[in-house]
Amino acid sequence: MHPHTPPGHPPGPDTASDAGPELLLRRTLRRHAAGVTVVTVPGPAGFTATSFTSLSLRPALVSFCVATASSAALAVTRADRFAVHLLGADDAGLAERFARSGTDRFAGTPHAYRDGGLPVLGAAPVWLAARVRARHAVGDHLLVVGEVEAGAVRRTTSPLVRHAGAYTTTHVPADVSAGEAAGPGGPWGGAARRTSAAGPVRGC
């Protein structure tokens, strides 16, 4: 496959070609739109992350990574389960709270505890709970793999997205149905916009 440039649109300069690998990766990831989540573990501990992804459908495996220097890293290494909360377009404040260091991130944040002391946030439109199946030290991060055990889609909303160092969102198709549950409803049952950023997103 050969790169295609529309007529009258010369390719832009390859400004990052001579950058070191770390700078090149930073520049590249700023241009990668990623969904914003909050990961929580017993403790309670939690942090904002954009690294959540699915690994397998059968079995239902998901993963995230956390920086080993993160304040939540120790709790993550001790946890046997975790919850991932997919944030909506109006949850930028929640994302900023769980990305901020030196504060009690759960203070003033509605949450309830599942079995084993796993905190589940009340405001998140979607959440999943998983049991840890593997941990791998990868560079300066810890990669965690979990098997999904429970979760719910509480409501349909535009997602919170991180792009170019800021929070933004995307349009939700009209045919996306509300209230699609992946399991028990849990403690609480069932056009682009950009917001200001509050520093780097923690985790990966």
Tab-separated table of C-alpha atoms in Angstrom:
chain	number	residue	atom	x	y	z
A	1	MET	CA	0.000	0.000	0.000
A	2	HIS	CA	1.338	3.412	-0.921
A	3	PRO	CA	0.468	6.584	1.014
A	4	HIS	CA	-2.051	8.725	-0.848
A	5	THR	CA	-1.965	12.510	-0.869
A	6	PRO	CA	-5.028	14.303	-2.294
A	7	PRO	CA	-4.305	16.500	-5.343
A	8	GLY	CA	-3.226	19.965	-4.308
A	9	HIS	CA	-2.313	18.855	-0.777
A	10	PRO	CA	1.430	18.229	-0.471
A	11	PRO	CA	2.469	16.066	2.467
A	12	GLY	CA	3.362	17.952	5.624
A	13	PRO	CA	6.920	18.091	6.929
A	14	ASP	CA	8.093	15.101	8.950
A	15	THR	CA	8.960	17.298	11.925
A	16	ALA	CA	9.380	14.456	14.440
A	17	SER	CA	11.556	12.178	12.349
A	18	ASP	CA	14.796	13.203	14.072
A	19	ALA	CA	13.343	13.222	17.611
A	20	GLY	CA	14.409	10.693	20.223
A	21	PRO	CA	12.050	7.774	20.882
A	22	GLU	CA	10.604	9.233	24.112
A	23	LEU	CA	9.797	12.598	22.544
A	24	LEU	CA	8.476	10.908	19.419
A	25	LEU	CA	6.141	8.757	21.517
A	26	ARG	CA	4.896	11.765	23.495
A	27	ARG	CA	4.190	13.708	20.301
A	28	THR	CA	2.419	10.743	18.771
A	29	LEU	CA	0.226	9.993	21.782
A	30	ARG	CA	-0.915	13.623	21.984
A	31	ARG	CA	-2.507	13.029	18.593
A	32	HIS	CA	-4.141	9.771	19.655
A	33	ALA	CA	-7.688	10.162	20.989
A	34	ALA	CA	-8.270	7.827	23.943
A	35	GLY	CA	-11.241	7.130	26.173
A	36	VAL	CA	-10.860	8.325	29.756
A	37	THR	CA	-11.463	5.948	32.662
A	38	VAL	CA	-11.021	5.818	36.411
A	39	VAL	CA	-9.563	2.586	37.774
A	40	THR	CA	-10.245	1.702	41.420
A	41	VAL	CA	-8.907	-1.048	43.686
A	42	PRO	CA	-9.516	-2.013	47.326
A	43	GLY	CA	-7.891	0.351	49.811
A	44	PRO	CA	-9.540	2.353	48.492
A	45	ALA	CA	-7.240	3.661	45.781
A	46	GLY	CA	-7.878	4.909	42.291
A	47	PHE	CA	-6.466	6.890	39.414
A	48	THR	CA	-7.383	8.286	36.011
A	49	ALA	CA	-6.133	6.280	33.034
A	50	THR	CA	-6.452	6.174	29.256
A	51	SER	CA	-4.859	2.741	28.912
A	52	PHE	CA	-7.963	0.583	29.405
A	53	THR	CA	-8.525	-1.893	26.579
A	54	SER	CA	-10.144	-5.243	25.837
A	55	LEU	CA	-7.918	-8.275	25.293
A	56	SER	CA	-10.269	-11.205	24.740
A	57	LEU	CA	-13.972	-11.992	24.482
A	58	ARG	CA	-13.716	-15.674	25.472
A	59	PRO	CA	-12.714	-15.430	28.237
A	60	ALA	CA	-13.696	-11.805	28.845
A	61	LEU	CA	-10.323	-10.199	29.533
A	62	VAL	CA	-9.458	-6.515	29.868
A	63	SER	CA	-6.300	-4.650	30.830
A	64	PHE	CA	-4.900	-1.339	31.987
A	65	CYS	CA	-1.483	-0.064	32.990
A	66	VAL	CA	-0.268	2.183	35.766
A	67	ALA	CA	3.033	3.992	36.194
A	68	THR	CA	5.208	2.324	38.819
A	69	ALA	CA	5.865	5.786	40.277
A	70	SER	CA	2.120	6.421	40.716
A	71	SER	CA	0.734	6.829	44.226
A	72	ALA	CA	-1.753	4.043	43.424
A	73	ALA	CA	0.852	1.550	42.166
A	74	LEU	CA	1.376	-0.206	45.509
A	75	ALA	CA	-2.359	-0.738	46.006
A	76	VAL	CA	-2.624	-2.088	42.460
A	77	THR	CA	0.140	-4.630	43.097
A	78	ARG	CA	-1.716	-5.898	46.176
A	79	ALA	CA	-5.218	-5.968	44.670
A	80	ASP	CA	-6.912	-9.177	43.575
A	81	ARG	CA	-9.619	-7.295	41.683
A	82	PHE	CA	-10.281	-3.907	40.146
A	83	ALA	CA	-13.069	-1.781	38.694
A	84	VAL	CA	-12.864	0.316	35.548
A	85	HIS	CA	-15.253	3.245	35.147
A	86	LEU	CA	-15.804	4.642	31.644
A	87	LEU	CA	-16.431	8.368	31.998
A	88	GLY	CA	-18.975	10.510	30.185
A	89	ALA	CA	-18.559	13.919	28.585
A	90	ASP	CA	-19.660	15.664	31.800
A	91	ASP	CA	-17.178	13.785	33.992
A	92	ALA	CA	-14.049	15.865	33.329
A	93	GLY	CA	-14.113	17.019	36.951
A	94	LEU	CA	-14.085	13.408	38.137
A	95	ALA	CA	-11.166	12.628	35.818
A	96	GLU	CA	-9.227	15.623	37.135
A	97	ARG	CA	-9.903	14.636	40.753
A	98	PHE	CA	-8.499	11.141	40.277
A	99	ALA	CA	-5.498	12.503	38.361
A	100	ARG	CA	-4.563	14.912	41.150
A	101	SER	CA	-1.831	13.931	43.603
A	102	GLY	CA	-1.783	14.626	47.317
A	103	THR	CA	-5.563	14.575	47.863
A	104	ASP	CA	-8.199	12.122	49.079
A	105	ARG	CA	-9.670	11.263	45.694
A	106	PHE	CA	-12.671	9.504	47.223
A	107	ALA	CA	-13.680	12.375	49.525
A	108	GLY	CA	-16.914	13.831	48.192
A	109	THR	CA	-17.086	11.164	45.477
A	110	PRO	CA	-20.188	8.949	45.825
A	111	HIS	CA	-19.105	5.328	45.898
A	112	ALA	CA	-20.078	1.965	47.348
A	113	TYR	CA	-18.154	-1.210	48.063
A	114	ARG	CA	-18.583	-4.576	46.409
A	115	ASP	CA	-17.302	-7.864	47.824
A	116	GLY	CA	-13.674	-7.649	48.878
A	117	GLY	CA	-13.839	-3.897	49.467
A	118	LEU	CA	-13.793	-2.968	45.780
A	119	PRO	CA	-15.003	0.643	45.408
A	120	VAL	CA	-17.454	1.392	42.587
A	121	LEU	CA	-18.070	5.047	41.745
A	122	GLY	CA	-21.660	6.239	41.642
A	123	ALA	CA	-21.305	8.868	38.915
A	124	ALA	CA	-19.742	6.811	36.120
A	125	PRO	CA	-22.168	5.882	33.315
A	126	VAL	CA	-20.433	2.528	32.701
A	127	TRP	CA	-18.399	0.271	34.973
A	128	LEU	CA	-16.809	-3.170	34.941
A	129	ALA	CA	-15.426	-5.244	37.802
A	130	ALA	CA	-12.690	-7.774	37.098
A	131	ARG	CA	-10.549	-10.268	38.977
A	132	VAL	CA	-6.794	-9.932	38.435
A	133	ARG	CA	-5.385	-12.737	36.277
A	134	ALA	CA	-1.879	-11.442	35.540
A	135	ARG	CA	0.542	-8.600	36.212
A	136	HIS	CA	3.569	-7.770	34.105
A	137	ALA	CA	6.275	-5.184	34.728
A	138	VAL	CA	6.768	-3.424	31.392
A	139	GLY	CA	9.320	-0.607	31.341
A	140	ASP	CA	8.218	2.054	33.825
A	141	HIS	CA	4.652	0.712	33.997
A	142	LEU	CA	2.765	-2.241	35.436
A	143	LEU	CA	0.393	-3.980	33.018
A	144	VAL	CA	-2.602	-5.607	34.717
A	145	VAL	CA	-4.914	-8.168	33.092
A	146	GLY	CA	-8.306	-9.019	34.584
A	147	GLU	CA	-11.265	-11.279	33.850
A	148	VAL	CA	-14.613	-9.459	33.869
A	149	GLU	CA	-17.016	-10.606	36.593
A	150	ALA	CA	-19.690	-7.894	36.722
A	151	GLY	CA	-20.615	-4.466	35.430
A	152	ALA	CA	-23.371	-2.275	34.055
A	153	VAL	CA	-24.220	0.373	31.500
A	154	ARG	CA	-26.214	2.783	33.641
A	155	ARG	CA	-26.945	5.311	30.936
A	156	THR	CA	-25.937	6.246	27.406
A	157	THR	CA	-23.873	9.410	27.084
A	158	SER	CA	-21.137	10.858	24.945
A	159	PRO	CA	-17.752	9.579	26.166
A	160	LEU	CA	-15.007	11.634	27.756
A	161	VAL	CA	-11.969	11.563	25.471
A	162	ARG	CA	-8.384	12.755	25.943
A	163	HIS	CA	-6.768	14.357	22.894
A	164	ALA	CA	-3.966	16.889	22.423
A	165	GLY	CA	-3.574	17.384	26.164
A	166	ALA	CA	-7.222	18.250	26.801
A	167	TYR	CA	-10.556	16.594	27.500
A	168	THR	CA	-13.051	16.473	24.661
A	169	THR	CA	-15.895	14.229	23.511
A	170	THR	CA	-17.475	12.579	20.480
A	171	HIS	CA	-21.000	12.142	19.164
A	172	VAL	CA	-23.021	9.102	20.251
A	173	PRO	CA	-25.000	7.474	17.378
A	174	ALA	CA	-28.764	7.712	17.814
A	175	ASP	CA	-29.189	3.935	17.653
A	176	VAL	CA	-27.096	3.281	20.767
A	177	SER	CA	-29.581	1.956	23.336
A	178	ALA	CA	-29.647	3.100	26.946
A	179	GLY	CA	-29.544	0.824	29.942
A	180	GLU	CA	-27.680	-2.060	28.310
A	181	ALA	CA	-26.452	-4.041	31.299
A	182	ALA	CA	-23.443	-6.340	31.384
A	183	GLY	CA	-24.417	-7.757	34.756
A	184	PRO	CA	-25.986	-6.646	38.045
A	185	GLY	CA	-26.713	-2.940	38.173
A	186	GLY	CA	-24.534	-2.599	41.212
A	187	PRO	CA	-24.933	-0.121	44.041
A	188	TRP	CA	-26.731	2.469	41.895
A	189	GLY	CA	-28.604	0.267	39.373
A	190	GLY	CA	-28.632	0.676	36.078
A	191	ALA	CA	-21.002	17.540	18.532
A	192	ALA	CA	-17.431	17.684	19.905
A	193	ARG	CA	-16.665	19.736	22.952
A	194	ARG	CA	-13.289	20.443	24.551
A	195	THR	CA	-12.667	21.200	28.204
A	196	SER	CA	-9.597	22.476	29.994
A	197	ALA	CA	-6.990	19.985	31.116
A	198	ALA	CA	-5.561	19.693	34.606
A	199	GLY	CA	-2.166	18.256	33.854
A	200	PRO	CA	-1.201	14.821	32.576
A	201	VAL	CA	-3.512	11.872	32.943
A	202	ARG	CA	-2.138	9.387	35.480
A	203	GLY	CA	-1.598	5.764	34.644
A	204	CYS	CA	-0.836	4.968	31.044
